Amino acid sequence: MRTLITNGTIVTADGSSAADVLVDGETIAAIGAGLAGMVEADETIDAAGRYVIPGGIDVHTHMELPFGGTFAKDTFETGTRAAAFGGTTSIVDFAVQSRGKSLREGLDAWHAKAEGNAVVDYGFHMIMSDVNDDTLREMDTLVEEGVPDFKLFTAYPGVFFSDDGAIFRAMQQTGRNGGLIMMHAENGLAIDVIAADTVAAGVTDPIGHGLARYSVLEGEATNRVIRLAQAAKVPVYIVHLSAREALNAVRMARDEGLPAFAETCPQYLFLSLDDMGNGFEGAKFVCSPPLRSEDHQPELWKGLVKDDLQVVSTDHCPFDFHGQKDLGKGDFRKVPNGLPGVEDRMDLLHDGGVVAGRLSKERWVEITSTAPAKLFGMYPRKGAIAVGSDADLVIYDPNRRRTISAKSHHMDVDYSCYEGRTVQGASDVVMSRGSIVVRNGEFTGRKGAGRFLRRGPADYARMA
Ligand code: URP
Ligand code: ZN
Ligand code: ZN
């Protein structure tokens, strides 16, 4: 199958140009002006007035994550389908090593969830709950198998928490095997004390979650793990950075020339602590780190502009308001942590970033596709419009407006954090390895068409 996309504006991280794109099978075969008169194609799509961008890459999702006695609701089928509707054509999800089990068991379980179900390509990072001689050895095997990143936590004591020694040992191991440590950086031990005090003082509604998880404790943990990485002489990637204090820690490290990288998420750019009020309704917005007061947001935007933040991913981790979030009625500590978002990331960032004049359209593509591809060993197969790259392409209408609602979204969750918000910019045609998976609001893909992304070392590692 050969598809020719004509008359569009190709937007990449490097620049924009008017050119046609020829897709042959699963990859991009040619790029150039006036291809229409020169090549044969089975289908020609006129992209006049629209952008042609590399498909979005969301490197932080949690399909079916077990959390707080329940499971994140989206499966690999429903979650990747929703991703495709939103112009995201690759995800990297977190396989989980449960305490006392091997990394292998966790990874196999995630392969089983995804294979035959995902509609677009997917990779895995590995959540490490135990760091010991066996799991450290297993890390090497996973790197060889294309799962080269490991998430550790200074949060969630008793569940995913690792102490500094464990984190340092895992970092040393990546120094030997070329992997990357991803850190959830909040001081969970101190937060648990404050949360208990908050409940004891009578604050049991979800707002207590936001009040107890102080931003300074994200800043402290972020600086600590960066310094551990410095001592281990390895890069580190901070996930879901939400707070000014944490950003300052990353800024300082980068100014010193350290290989510290970080992502933020749409919820920290567009939502705030105010959304957590309104009684138990606030449970819809319970995630960790929590939503911050609005004054953190301009700093995060500045971080994105100045490249102290390199990536925007979603931390997509949806729980129904009715039947899941309500496990925490009467005690905010029991609300499952996580928000839906995989479908809305590209449009929210286009609207709030490009349309609002905060980001160029090229930077929008960079933080949502190219930088994640480079940092997570997928570039230039993904995240690029180049001859030989996978034909993961989106024909994006920068002018179409749509209103976000749980009534029309495709994520399997009963509410939207952005209910009623109108955004400018939407995906018209979404192509995954040369096959159209979404066209004008209709799903045309296939369950099971998504393939496992065996990832190599990050760009910075290849250059070292
Ligand atoms: O609240 C969140 N972020 N839930 C998902 C698990 C995690 O820490 O990323
Ligand atoms: Zn986390
Ligand atoms: Zn997460």
XYZ file of C-alpha atoms and ligand atoms in Angstrom:
475
model
C 0.000 0.000 0.000
C 1.378 3.407 -1.011
C -0.168 6.561 0.385
C 0.723 10.053 -0.758
C 0.033 12.980 1.546
C -0.010 16.197 -0.460
C -0.157 19.948 0.165
C 0.440 19.777 3.915
C 2.901 21.694 6.056
C 5.395 19.242 7.488
C 6.188 20.253 11.048
C 9.117 18.628 12.800
C 11.273 19.584 15.762
C 13.812 21.023 13.293
C 11.512 23.211 11.222
C 8.491 23.436 8.964
C 8.169 23.204 5.194
C 5.581 22.709 2.490
C 6.192 19.240 1.069
C 4.480 15.975 0.160
C 5.135 12.672 1.922
C 5.066 9.276 0.257
C 4.410 6.302 2.507
C 5.278 2.877 1.143
C 4.224 -0.014 3.344
C 5.166 0.782 6.925
C 7.739 3.488 6.315
C 8.268 6.889 4.758
C 9.651 6.443 1.240
C 10.020 10.008 -0.030
C 9.567 13.625 1.028
C 9.537 16.526 -1.402
C 7.651 19.264 -3.135
C 5.483 18.207 -6.088
C 5.659 14.447 -5.518
C 2.079 14.144 -6.780
C 3.075 14.292 -10.444
C 6.079 12.035 -9.960
C 4.988 8.966 -7.994
C 2.184 6.413 -8.092
C 0.084 5.869 -4.989
C -2.933 3.759 -4.017
C -4.402 6.661 -2.097
C -3.724 10.373 -2.076
C -4.731 12.449 0.936
C -4.963 16.192 0.525
C -3.586 17.809 3.688
C -4.033 21.411 2.515
C -4.314 23.848 5.414
C -3.100 21.220 7.849
C 0.101 20.085 9.493
C 1.765 16.747 8.915
C 3.522 15.827 12.150
C 5.248 12.743 13.528
C 2.821 10.761 15.684
C 2.820 11.664 19.350
C 4.853 9.538 21.755
C 3.629 9.259 25.331
C 6.395 7.740 27.438
C 4.421 7.582 30.682
C 1.240 5.517 30.794
C -0.195 2.965 33.202
C -2.634 0.626 31.491
C -4.178 -1.745 34.047
C -1.828 -0.581 36.823
C -2.688 -2.202 40.169
C -3.058 0.626 42.702
C -4.787 0.964 46.068
C -6.760 -2.265 45.750
C -7.970 -1.699 42.198
C -6.625 -1.462 38.637
C -6.272 1.471 36.262
C -9.250 1.045 34.012
C -7.880 1.323 30.474
C -6.583 -1.867 28.919
C -3.950 -1.810 26.202
C -6.793 -1.999 23.712
C -8.912 0.869 25.024
C -5.949 2.975 26.122
C -4.009 2.780 22.857
C -7.212 3.325 20.882
C -7.834 6.510 22.863
C -4.197 7.484 22.343
C -4.631 7.092 18.582
C -7.727 9.317 18.586
C -5.595 11.953 20.229
C -2.744 11.707 17.704
C -0.446 9.556 19.836
C 0.949 6.590 17.932
C 3.391 5.112 20.463
C 3.219 4.678 24.204
C 5.744 3.439 26.726
C 3.942 1.850 29.655
C 5.275 0.743 33.031
C 5.509 -2.989 33.689
C 5.473 -3.663 37.423
C 7.722 -5.891 39.480
C 5.652 -6.811 42.528
C 7.465 -7.140 45.852
C 9.150 -10.545 46.163
C 8.689 -11.411 42.500
C 11.209 -11.185 39.673
C 11.433 -8.471 37.039
C 10.859 -11.228 34.476
C 7.480 -12.144 35.954
C 6.397 -8.519 35.879
C 7.596 -7.960 32.336
C 5.988 -11.165 31.058
C 2.698 -10.127 32.639
C 2.806 -6.777 30.823
C 3.715 -8.402 27.512
C 0.661 -10.633 27.954
C -1.592 -7.635 28.632
C -0.385 -5.742 25.560
C 0.273 -8.355 22.893
C -2.709 -8.908 20.644
C -4.532 -5.960 22.206
C -2.643 -2.722 21.551
C -3.719 -0.854 18.431
C -0.517 1.223 18.177
C 3.088 0.428 19.064
C 4.093 0.141 22.683
C 7.221 -0.272 24.748
C 7.860 -0.857 28.424
C 9.798 0.659 31.253
C 10.134 -1.485 34.379
C 8.958 -0.428 37.830
C 11.357 -1.924 40.375
C 9.857 -2.573 43.785
C 12.817 -4.587 45.149
C 16.457 -3.863 44.518
C 18.555 -6.934 45.370
C 21.331 -9.007 43.800
C 18.863 -10.955 41.654
C 16.881 -7.992 40.339
C 20.091 -6.037 39.697
C 21.309 -8.912 37.516
C 17.956 -9.047 35.756
C 18.269 -5.387 34.801
C 21.082 -6.289 32.396
C 18.865 -8.816 30.598
C 16.031 -6.336 30.287
C 18.316 -3.723 28.755
C 19.301 -6.318 26.144
C 15.623 -7.085 25.504
C 14.789 -3.476 24.696
C 13.435 -2.483 28.113
C 16.266 -0.196 29.191
C 14.582 2.086 31.777
C 13.742 1.421 35.399
C 11.423 3.506 37.542
C 12.133 3.771 41.241
C 10.248 5.692 43.877
C 11.095 7.814 46.869
C 7.310 7.896 47.389
C 4.685 5.309 48.420
C 6.394 3.703 51.477
C 5.482 0.029 51.806
C 4.491 -0.264 48.160
C 6.996 0.975 45.580
C 9.347 2.933 47.890
C 13.121 2.379 47.645
C 15.636 3.825 50.088
C 18.664 5.826 48.947
C 20.967 2.792 49.071
C 18.680 0.776 46.816
C 18.334 3.673 44.389
C 22.085 4.151 44.338
C 22.715 0.465 43.639
C 20.230 0.502 40.747
C 21.900 3.638 39.388
C 25.328 1.984 39.571
C 23.928 -0.962 37.626
C 22.725 1.339 34.826
C 26.242 2.796 34.767
C 27.398 -0.693 33.766
C 24.549 -1.756 31.476
C 23.591 1.510 29.731
C 20.072 1.702 31.176
C 18.311 4.757 32.570
C 16.817 5.320 36.020
C 13.508 7.194 36.084
C 12.587 8.652 39.450
C 9.283 9.419 41.113
C 10.758 12.046 43.423
C 8.660 12.970 46.443
C 9.717 12.389 50.044
C 7.106 9.724 50.763
C 8.202 9.086 54.332
C 7.672 12.697 55.393
C 4.490 12.973 53.314
C 2.958 9.989 55.091
C 3.536 11.691 58.454
C 1.933 14.924 57.240
C -0.972 13.026 55.650
C -1.644 11.208 58.940
C -1.555 14.537 60.790
C -3.936 16.017 58.199
C -6.461 13.214 58.686
C -6.072 13.452 62.477
C -6.907 17.154 62.193
C -10.194 16.196 60.517
C -9.347 16.878 56.861
C -10.357 13.667 55.087
C -11.565 15.052 51.720
C -9.315 14.806 48.630
C -8.001 18.335 49.150
C -5.990 16.823 52.028
C -3.967 14.892 49.436
C -2.922 18.131 47.789
C -2.218 19.889 51.073
C -0.134 17.082 52.590
C 2.228 16.460 49.681
C 4.296 19.636 50.075
C 6.072 20.880 46.952
C 9.244 21.384 48.987
C 9.272 17.633 49.550
C 9.233 17.105 45.795
C 12.100 19.583 45.496
C 14.061 17.842 48.237
C 13.639 14.372 46.700
C 14.403 15.633 43.195
C 17.654 17.216 44.310
C 18.545 14.100 46.328
C 18.094 11.648 43.440
C 19.943 13.949 41.058
C 22.862 14.036 43.491
C 22.735 10.253 43.867
C 22.924 9.987 40.065
C 25.818 12.440 40.043
C 27.676 10.263 42.555
C 26.908 7.139 40.511
C 27.996 9.036 37.349
C 24.805 8.214 35.462
C 21.986 10.174 33.843
C 18.627 10.386 35.579
C 15.115 11.212 34.356
C 12.582 12.777 36.709
C 9.025 11.718 35.928
C 5.873 13.821 36.341
C 7.624 16.925 37.679
C 4.986 19.254 39.123
C 6.641 21.886 41.276
C 8.849 24.947 41.037
C 11.199 23.558 43.694
C 11.768 20.356 41.716
C 12.302 22.302 38.505
C 14.893 24.449 40.244
C 16.778 21.311 41.270
C 16.790 20.113 37.650
C 17.791 23.570 36.384
C 20.702 23.764 38.784
C 21.935 20.311 37.787
C 21.675 21.038 34.071
C 23.475 24.356 34.530
C 26.273 22.339 36.133
C 26.348 20.143 33.020
C 24.822 17.074 34.640
C 22.733 14.712 32.488
C 19.500 15.338 34.401
C 16.294 15.152 32.368
C 12.657 15.692 33.295
C 9.107 15.564 32.053
C 5.988 17.337 33.182
C 2.383 16.433 32.412
C -0.645 18.383 31.120
C -2.358 18.230 34.523
C 0.423 20.322 36.066
C 0.206 22.874 33.258
C -3.584 23.221 33.102
C -5.058 22.137 36.453
C -4.398 23.321 39.974
C -4.975 22.686 43.667
C -8.260 24.595 43.337
C -9.633 21.668 41.312
C -9.148 19.427 44.343
C -11.644 21.342 46.475
C -15.421 20.908 46.131
C -15.744 18.002 48.556
C -15.271 14.503 47.245
C -15.425 15.737 43.601
C -11.753 16.541 44.163
C -11.012 12.782 44.024
C -11.163 13.107 40.236
C -7.935 15.088 40.491
C -6.006 12.950 42.984
C -2.622 12.043 41.558
C 0.942 12.083 42.841
C 2.681 14.455 42.863
C -0.529 16.406 43.450
C -1.848 19.367 41.508
C -0.084 22.513 42.707
C -1.192 26.082 43.243
C -1.515 27.993 39.974
C 1.669 29.997 40.488
C 3.783 26.914 39.644
C 2.402 26.799 36.109
C 4.305 29.736 34.509
C 7.532 28.219 35.820
C 6.755 24.883 34.182
C 5.993 26.597 30.860
C 9.275 28.459 31.160
C 10.994 25.138 31.836
C 9.545 23.751 28.619
C 10.617 26.759 26.587
C 14.159 26.737 27.955
C 14.566 22.940 27.741
C 14.965 22.370 31.458
C 11.919 20.167 30.874
C 12.351 18.086 27.743
C 9.151 16.052 27.562
C 5.432 16.271 28.238
C 3.899 12.862 28.892
C 0.572 12.107 30.546
C 1.053 9.671 33.453
C -2.261 8.315 32.136
C -3.651 6.209 34.996
C -7.468 6.322 34.891
C -9.823 5.255 37.658
C -13.584 5.675 37.439
C -15.014 8.295 39.775
C -17.879 5.924 40.605
C -16.600 2.579 41.827
C -12.873 3.269 42.040
C -12.018 6.787 43.230
C -14.748 6.408 45.848
C -12.635 3.789 47.651
C -11.213 6.889 49.316
C -14.468 8.346 50.679
C -13.735 9.401 54.235
C -9.938 9.118 53.866
C -8.107 10.798 50.991
C -5.169 8.405 51.496
C -7.273 5.608 50.038
C -8.214 7.374 46.786
C -6.428 5.510 43.935
C -3.782 7.898 42.578
C -3.923 8.795 38.907
C -5.701 10.723 36.171
C -6.825 9.980 32.627
C -5.118 11.957 29.866
C -3.577 9.929 27.042
C -6.172 11.159 24.529
C -5.929 14.875 25.259
C -2.203 15.580 25.520
C -1.488 16.673 21.939
C -4.501 18.986 21.715
C -4.087 20.516 25.169
C -0.444 21.284 24.411
C -1.298 22.647 20.972
C -4.028 24.858 22.372
C -2.344 25.988 25.582
C 1.152 26.007 24.079
C 1.083 26.919 20.378
C -2.239 28.758 20.082
C -1.623 30.620 23.335
C 1.778 31.741 22.031
C 3.905 29.974 24.635
C 5.516 27.406 22.313
C 6.395 27.298 18.643
C 4.713 24.502 16.720
C 8.154 22.939 16.244
C 8.763 22.889 20.007
C 5.297 21.354 20.458
C 6.338 18.494 18.177
C 9.662 18.222 19.961
C 8.304 17.847 23.507
C 5.475 15.510 22.517
C 7.279 13.273 20.019
C 10.895 13.879 19.028
C 12.506 14.398 22.432
C 10.788 11.358 23.954
C 11.923 9.315 20.931
C 15.506 10.486 21.411
C 15.570 10.057 25.193
C 14.002 6.625 25.087
C 15.896 4.966 22.250
C 13.320 5.158 19.450
C 14.787 7.871 17.221
C 14.764 8.177 14.194
C 12.466 5.190 13.768
C 9.862 7.184 15.706
C 9.556 10.907 16.387
C 10.780 11.942 12.917
C 9.511 12.610 9.422
C 12.424 11.220 7.436
C 12.957 8.690 4.689
C 13.111 5.263 6.333
C 11.311 6.289 9.519
C 8.135 4.478 10.528
C 5.143 6.122 8.886
C 3.578 7.176 12.183
C 2.033 10.388 10.937
C -0.761 12.708 11.954
C -2.581 15.110 9.675
C -3.372 17.771 12.208
C -5.868 20.589 11.784
C -4.507 23.533 13.798
C -7.794 25.416 13.487
C -10.466 22.827 14.291
C -11.965 23.351 17.720
C -13.386 20.613 19.884
C -14.813 20.441 23.374
C -13.382 17.818 25.676
C -15.950 15.654 27.441
C -16.297 12.218 29.010
C -19.365 11.835 26.784
C -17.224 11.836 23.647
C -13.765 10.708 24.722
C -12.518 7.206 24.009
C -10.703 6.516 27.276
C -12.524 3.919 29.365
C -13.193 6.172 32.320
C -16.363 7.878 33.517
C -15.100 11.451 33.784
C -12.735 13.944 32.190
C -10.449 16.295 34.099
C -11.031 18.830 31.317
C -14.833 18.500 31.003
C -16.221 21.341 28.902
C -12.863 22.824 27.949
C -12.660 23.840 24.280
C -9.311 23.352 22.599
C -8.085 24.520 19.216
C -6.330 21.848 17.168
C -7.282 18.245 16.479
C -6.057 15.131 14.663
C -7.916 14.423 11.419
C -5.972 11.411 10.140
C -3.723 9.228 12.267
C -1.404 6.706 10.696
C 0.490 3.975 12.516
C 3.268 2.324 10.473
C 1.514 3.231 7.237
C -1.997 2.108 8.243
C -4.675 4.681 8.920
C -6.002 3.996 12.418
C -8.224 7.069 12.844
C -9.847 9.095 10.091
C -12.203 11.982 10.728
C -13.349 10.703 14.106
C -13.745 7.061 13.054
C -11.527 4.257 14.302
C -10.146 2.312 11.340
C -7.356 0.445 13.114
C -7.184 -3.077 14.438
C -6.866 -4.547 17.897
C -3.506 -6.308 18.088
C -1.883 -4.306 15.271
C 0.424 -2.547 17.744
C 3.874 -4.071 18.087
C 6.318 -4.200 20.955
C 8.976 -1.491 20.603
C 12.352 -2.981 21.398
C 14.271 0.128 22.344
C 17.961 0.860 22.226
C 20.110 3.260 24.218
C 19.111 6.910 24.347
C 20.704 9.415 21.987
C 22.915 10.905 24.696
C 24.238 7.386 25.448
C 25.025 6.731 21.791
C 26.968 9.972 21.635
C 28.995 9.242 24.783
O -0.823 9.422 40.676
C -0.113 8.791 39.908
N 0.912 9.393 39.375
N -0.394 7.504 39.633
C 0.335 6.623 38.849
C 1.523 6.047 39.542
C 2.709 6.970 39.488
O 3.247 7.308 40.532
O 3.136 7.343 38.408
Zn 5.075 8.094 39.832
Zn 3.072 7.271 36.578
